[in-house]
Short mmCIF file of C-alpha atoms in Angstrom, two decimals:
data_model
loop_
_atom_site.label_atom_id
_atom_site.label_comp_id
_atom_site.label_asym_id
_atom_site.label_seq_id
_atom_site.Cartn_x
_atom_site.Cartn_y
_atom_site.Cartn_z
CA UNK A 13 -42.63 252.70 80.00
CA UNK A 14 -39.90 251.53 77.65
CA UNK A 15 -41.03 251.14 74.05
CA UNK A 16 -40.61 247.76 72.41
CA UNK A 17 -37.22 247.88 70.67
CA UNK A 18 -36.60 246.48 67.23
CA UNK A 19 -34.26 243.53 66.99
CA UNK A 20 -31.07 244.56 65.23
CA UNK A 21 -30.62 243.62 61.61
CA UNK A 22 -27.35 241.76 62.04
CA UNK A 23 -26.35 241.96 58.40
CA UNK A 24 -23.31 244.21 58.28
CA UNK A 25 -20.85 246.03 60.47
CA UNK A 26 -22.40 249.37 59.46
CA UNK A 27 -25.89 248.19 60.37
CA UNK A 28 -24.71 247.01 63.78
CA UNK A 29 -22.90 250.29 64.46
CA UNK A 30 -26.06 252.22 63.67
CA UNK A 31 -28.17 249.94 65.81
CA UNK A 32 -25.74 250.08 68.73
CA UNK A 33 -25.75 253.87 68.54
CA UNK A 34 -29.55 253.95 68.53
CA UNK A 35 -29.80 251.49 71.42
CA UNK A 36 -27.21 253.40 73.44
CA UNK A 37 -29.13 256.62 72.93
CA UNK A 38 -32.50 255.16 73.86
CA UNK A 39 -31.70 252.40 76.37
CA UNK A 40 -28.19 253.05 77.67
CA UNK A 41 -29.52 254.80 80.78
CA UNK A 42 -31.70 251.89 81.95
CA UNK A 43 -31.07 249.81 85.06
CA UNK A 44 -28.72 246.87 84.36
CA UNK A 45 -31.37 244.23 84.99
CA UNK A 46 -33.70 245.83 82.46
CA UNK A 47 -30.89 246.02 79.87
CA UNK A 48 -30.27 242.29 80.34
CA UNK A 49 -33.97 241.43 80.20
CA UNK A 50 -34.61 243.47 77.06
CA UNK A 51 -31.57 242.03 75.32
CA UNK A 52 -32.70 238.48 76.02
CA UNK A 53 -36.41 238.93 75.46
CA UNK A 54 -36.57 241.46 72.62
CA UNK A 55 -33.26 242.59 71.16
CA UNK A 56 -31.79 239.22 70.14
CA UNK A 57 -32.89 235.60 69.78
CA UNK A 58 -32.09 234.06 73.17
CA UNK A 59 -29.91 231.35 71.66
CA UNK A 60 -27.63 233.98 70.13
CA UNK A 61 -26.66 235.69 73.39
CA UNK A 62 -24.00 234.71 75.93
CA UNK A 63 -22.15 236.26 78.86
CA UNK A 64 -18.44 236.23 79.52
CA UNK A 65 -17.17 236.18 83.08
CA UNK A 66 -13.75 236.09 84.68
CA UNK A 67 -15.29 235.02 87.99
CA UNK A 68 -13.17 237.77 89.43
CA UNK A 69 -13.51 240.35 92.18
CA UNK A 70 -17.08 241.49 91.54
CA UNK A 71 -18.27 239.05 88.88
CA UNK A 72 -21.05 237.91 91.20
CA UNK A 73 -23.02 241.10 90.46
CA UNK A 74 -23.61 240.52 86.74
CA UNK A 75 -24.00 236.77 87.19
CA UNK A 76 -26.60 237.25 89.95
CA UNK A 77 -28.59 239.59 87.68
CA UNK A 78 -28.41 237.09 84.83
CA UNK A 79 -29.42 234.19 87.09
CA UNK A 80 -32.52 236.14 88.13
CA UNK A 81 -33.60 236.36 84.49
CA UNK A 82 -32.27 233.21 82.79
CA UNK A 83 -30.05 230.73 84.60
CA UNK A 84 -29.58 228.77 81.38
CA UNK A 85 -27.82 231.61 79.56
CA UNK A 86 -24.41 230.41 78.34
CA UNK A 87 -21.63 231.84 80.53
CA UNK A 88 -18.16 231.61 79.01
CA UNK A 89 -15.23 231.31 81.41
CA UNK A 90 -11.76 231.63 79.97
CA UNK A 91 -9.39 229.18 81.65
CA UNK A 92 -5.99 230.55 80.69
CA UNK A 93 -4.30 227.81 82.73
CA UNK A 94 -2.63 230.61 84.67
CA UNK A 95 -5.44 231.39 87.12
CA UNK A 96 -5.18 231.56 90.87
CA UNK A 97 -6.48 228.36 92.44
CA UNK A 98 -8.83 230.57 94.43
CA UNK A 99 -10.48 231.75 91.21
CA UNK A 100 -11.31 228.21 90.09
CA UNK A 101 -12.71 227.40 93.53
CA UNK A 102 -14.71 230.63 93.55
CA UNK A 103 -16.11 229.89 90.10
CA UNK A 104 -17.42 226.51 91.17
CA UNK A 105 -18.90 227.84 94.41
CA UNK A 106 -20.59 230.81 92.74
CA UNK A 107 -22.06 228.64 89.98
CA UNK A 108 -23.59 226.46 92.68
CA UNK A 109 -24.86 229.48 94.64
CA UNK A 110 -26.59 231.00 91.62
CA UNK A 111 -27.80 227.80 89.96
CA UNK A 112 -26.20 228.61 86.60
CA UNK A 113 -26.72 225.67 84.27
CA UNK A 114 -24.57 226.38 81.21
CA UNK A 115 -21.09 227.52 82.21
CA UNK A 116 -18.67 226.77 79.38
CA UNK A 117 -14.95 226.57 80.05
CA UNK A 118 -12.90 228.02 77.21
CA UNK A 119 -9.23 227.02 76.93
CA UNK A 120 -6.36 228.05 74.65
CA UNK A 121 -5.34 225.86 71.73
CA UNK A 122 -2.79 223.38 73.17
CA UNK A 123 -0.81 223.36 69.93
CA UNK A 124 -0.46 227.15 69.99
CA UNK A 125 0.60 227.13 73.63
CA UNK A 126 3.16 224.39 73.00
CA UNK A 127 4.59 226.27 70.02
CA UNK A 128 4.71 229.78 71.48
CA UNK A 129 4.95 229.22 75.23
CA UNK A 130 6.42 225.78 75.90
CA UNK A 131 7.98 226.85 79.20
CA UNK A 132 4.95 228.85 80.38
CA UNK A 133 6.89 232.08 80.84
CA UNK A 134 5.90 234.04 77.74
CA UNK A 135 4.14 236.54 80.01
CA UNK A 136 7.56 237.70 81.22
CA UNK A 137 8.90 238.65 77.79
CA UNK A 138 5.81 239.33 75.66
CA UNK A 139 2.62 239.74 77.69
CA UNK A 140 0.63 240.85 74.64
CA UNK A 141 1.41 237.60 72.82
CA UNK A 142 0.65 235.60 75.95
CA UNK A 143 -2.75 237.28 76.25
CA UNK A 144 -3.48 236.71 72.57
CA UNK A 145 -2.74 232.99 72.78
CA UNK A 146 -4.34 232.36 76.15
CA UNK A 147 -7.19 234.90 76.09
CA UNK A 148 -8.26 236.80 73.00
CA UNK A 149 -7.87 234.04 70.39
CA UNK A 150 -9.76 231.34 72.35
CA UNK A 151 -12.42 233.81 73.47
CA UNK A 152 -12.98 235.01 69.91
CA UNK A 153 -13.45 231.41 68.79
CA UNK A 154 -15.93 230.71 71.58
CA UNK A 155 -17.97 233.84 70.79
CA UNK A 156 -18.29 232.99 67.10
CA UNK A 157 -21.79 231.42 67.40
CA UNK A 158 -23.25 234.43 69.20
CA UNK A 159 -24.67 237.73 67.94
CA UNK A 160 -24.22 239.51 71.27
CA UNK A 161 -22.65 239.02 74.65
CA UNK A 162 -22.71 240.60 78.13
CA UNK A 163 -19.63 241.74 80.03
CA UNK A 164 -19.20 243.06 83.56
CA UNK A 165 -17.07 246.08 82.62
CA UNK A 166 -17.66 249.39 84.35
CA UNK A 167 -16.50 252.95 83.71
CA UNK A 168 -14.95 253.47 87.13
CA UNK A 169 -12.52 250.58 86.79
CA UNK A 170 -9.85 252.44 84.82
CA UNK A 171 -9.15 255.50 82.71
CA UNK A 172 -9.39 253.39 79.56
CA UNK A 173 -13.01 252.64 80.45
CA UNK A 174 -14.22 256.07 81.55
CA UNK A 175 -16.33 256.54 78.40
CA UNK A 176 -17.56 252.96 78.21
CA UNK A 177 -20.93 252.58 76.49
CA UNK A 178 -23.63 250.08 77.47
CA UNK A 179 -24.06 249.01 73.83
CA UNK A 180 -20.99 248.60 71.60
CA UNK A 181 -20.70 247.42 68.02
CA UNK A 182 -17.90 244.91 67.44
CA UNK A 183 -17.78 244.24 63.71
CA UNK A 184 -21.13 242.53 62.93
CA UNK A 185 -21.99 241.71 66.53
CA UNK A 186 -22.83 243.60 69.70
CA UNK A 187 -21.19 243.75 73.09
CA UNK A 188 -23.40 244.79 76.00
CA UNK A 189 -22.05 246.22 79.25
CA UNK A 190 -25.09 246.41 81.56
CA UNK A 191 -23.04 247.58 84.57
CA UNK A 192 -21.16 250.35 82.72
CA UNK A 193 -22.75 253.23 84.64
CA UNK A 194 -22.58 251.70 88.12
CA UNK A 195 -20.19 253.16 90.67
CA UNK A 196 -17.89 251.29 93.01
CA UNK A 197 -20.37 252.06 95.78
CA UNK A 198 -23.21 250.59 93.72
CA UNK A 199 -21.26 247.36 93.28
CA UNK A 200 -20.43 247.05 96.97
CA UNK A 201 -24.04 247.79 97.92
CA UNK A 202 -25.37 245.17 95.50
CA UNK A 203 -22.98 242.52 96.80
CA UNK A 204 -23.95 243.30 100.40
CA UNK A 205 -27.71 243.62 99.83
CA UNK A 206 -27.88 240.31 97.98
CA UNK A 207 -25.46 238.54 100.33
CA UNK A 208 -23.28 237.41 97.44
CA UNK A 209 -20.14 235.37 97.83
CA UNK A 210 -16.89 237.36 97.62
CA UNK A 211 -13.79 236.25 95.76
CA UNK A 212 -11.39 235.27 98.59
CA UNK A 213 -8.50 237.32 97.19
CA UNK A 214 -10.40 240.61 97.50
CA UNK A 215 -9.73 240.58 101.25
CA UNK A 216 -6.01 240.56 100.43
CA UNK A 217 -6.13 243.66 98.22
CA UNK A 218 -6.74 242.06 94.83
CA UNK A 219 -9.45 244.30 93.38
CA UNK A 220 -9.11 243.14 89.76
CA UNK A 221 -8.16 239.52 89.37
CA UNK A 222 -6.67 237.95 86.27
CA UNK A 223 -3.85 235.47 85.74
CA UNK A 224 -1.70 234.82 88.78
CA UNK A 225 1.68 235.87 87.30
CA UNK A 226 0.31 239.21 86.09
CA UNK A 227 -1.89 240.26 89.01
CA UNK A 228 -0.82 242.14 92.13
CA UNK A 229 -2.70 243.61 95.11
CA UNK A 230 -3.83 247.21 94.66
CA UNK A 231 -2.26 249.85 96.88
CA UNK A 232 -4.45 252.39 98.70
CA UNK A 233 -5.50 255.20 96.38
CA UNK A 234 -4.69 253.32 93.18
CA UNK A 235 -7.27 252.50 90.52
CA UNK A 236 -8.99 249.16 90.70
CA UNK A 237 -7.07 247.71 87.74
CA UNK A 238 -3.63 249.07 88.70
CA UNK A 239 -2.62 245.62 89.91
CA UNK A 240 -2.95 244.14 86.42
CA UNK A 241 0.34 243.92 84.45
CA UNK A 242 1.86 246.33 86.99
CA UNK A 243 4.92 248.16 85.67
CA UNK A 244 4.47 247.07 82.05
CA UNK A 245 2.27 249.86 80.67
CA UNK A 246 -0.26 247.23 79.58
CA UNK A 247 -3.87 247.89 80.62
CA UNK A 248 -6.06 245.44 78.69
CA UNK A 249 -5.69 241.78 77.74
CA UNK A 250 -7.29 242.13 74.31
CA UNK A 251 -10.66 240.51 74.93
CA UNK A 252 -12.35 243.90 75.20
CA UNK A 253 -10.59 245.59 72.30
CA UNK A 254 -12.30 246.54 69.06
CA UNK A 255 -11.34 245.14 65.68
CA UNK A 256 -8.98 248.06 65.05
CA UNK A 257 -7.14 247.43 68.30
CA UNK A 258 -8.66 250.30 70.27
CA UNK A 259 -10.96 250.51 73.26
CA UNK A 260 -14.42 251.30 71.88
CA UNK A 261 -15.26 254.82 73.16
CA UNK A 262 -18.69 256.16 73.97
CA UNK A 263 -18.47 258.59 71.07
CA UNK A 264 -18.52 255.73 68.58
CA UNK A 265 -21.82 254.40 69.86
CA UNK A 266 -23.91 257.50 70.52
CA UNK A 267 -26.60 258.42 68.07
CA UNK A 268 -30.29 258.98 67.63
CA UNK A 269 -32.92 256.33 66.90
#
């Protein structure tokens, strides 16, 4: 039996780091559904938790788990205005399938886009700036009201995520990755067992799906995220980066309760 956890004292970055380390040590091994349930029922006030979803290749897994616990949980979808049309269609179909009731569409600031990317081709010359304007800045604004949020990231997706923790401290808030320990086989099995809708581009080799101009099909033997920003050396958009600009490693969130 899992002991009743204490709700984090969200009062400072240091306090959150300590709490994330303690939670990772005690609860990081639990099944994803139990991590979600504990976070919503005991770790945080329900109104202070959200999920972010790209409605990408395997987003149905996390969203199906969430729907089984609380279909009213806010789900934030970042509309960069550069998505594949198939992604928008998939989002709407999956929301209907799962009965999600609070999907919030987050968009970039029009004034910033007009000023920095008036022709819509900033991704060709400065993909980091494009991601900041269209992804990280608007997502940071949308997450401001929340103390914690769920993501669908997993260790197997890329080398930059191989030490991904379930509980991460991000300044004075917490990021929770319930699926971190699942394997590619676990994801495929879950999708099949629960008869979940597949993103239509997966059948064409798109195993990690972002903005259309910066996403390519994955070649056999390549990592799942190799089709993102192919040939640029870029591996992350910035949404999942810590305040100091680095991927948050497992070593920063392991401790004893």
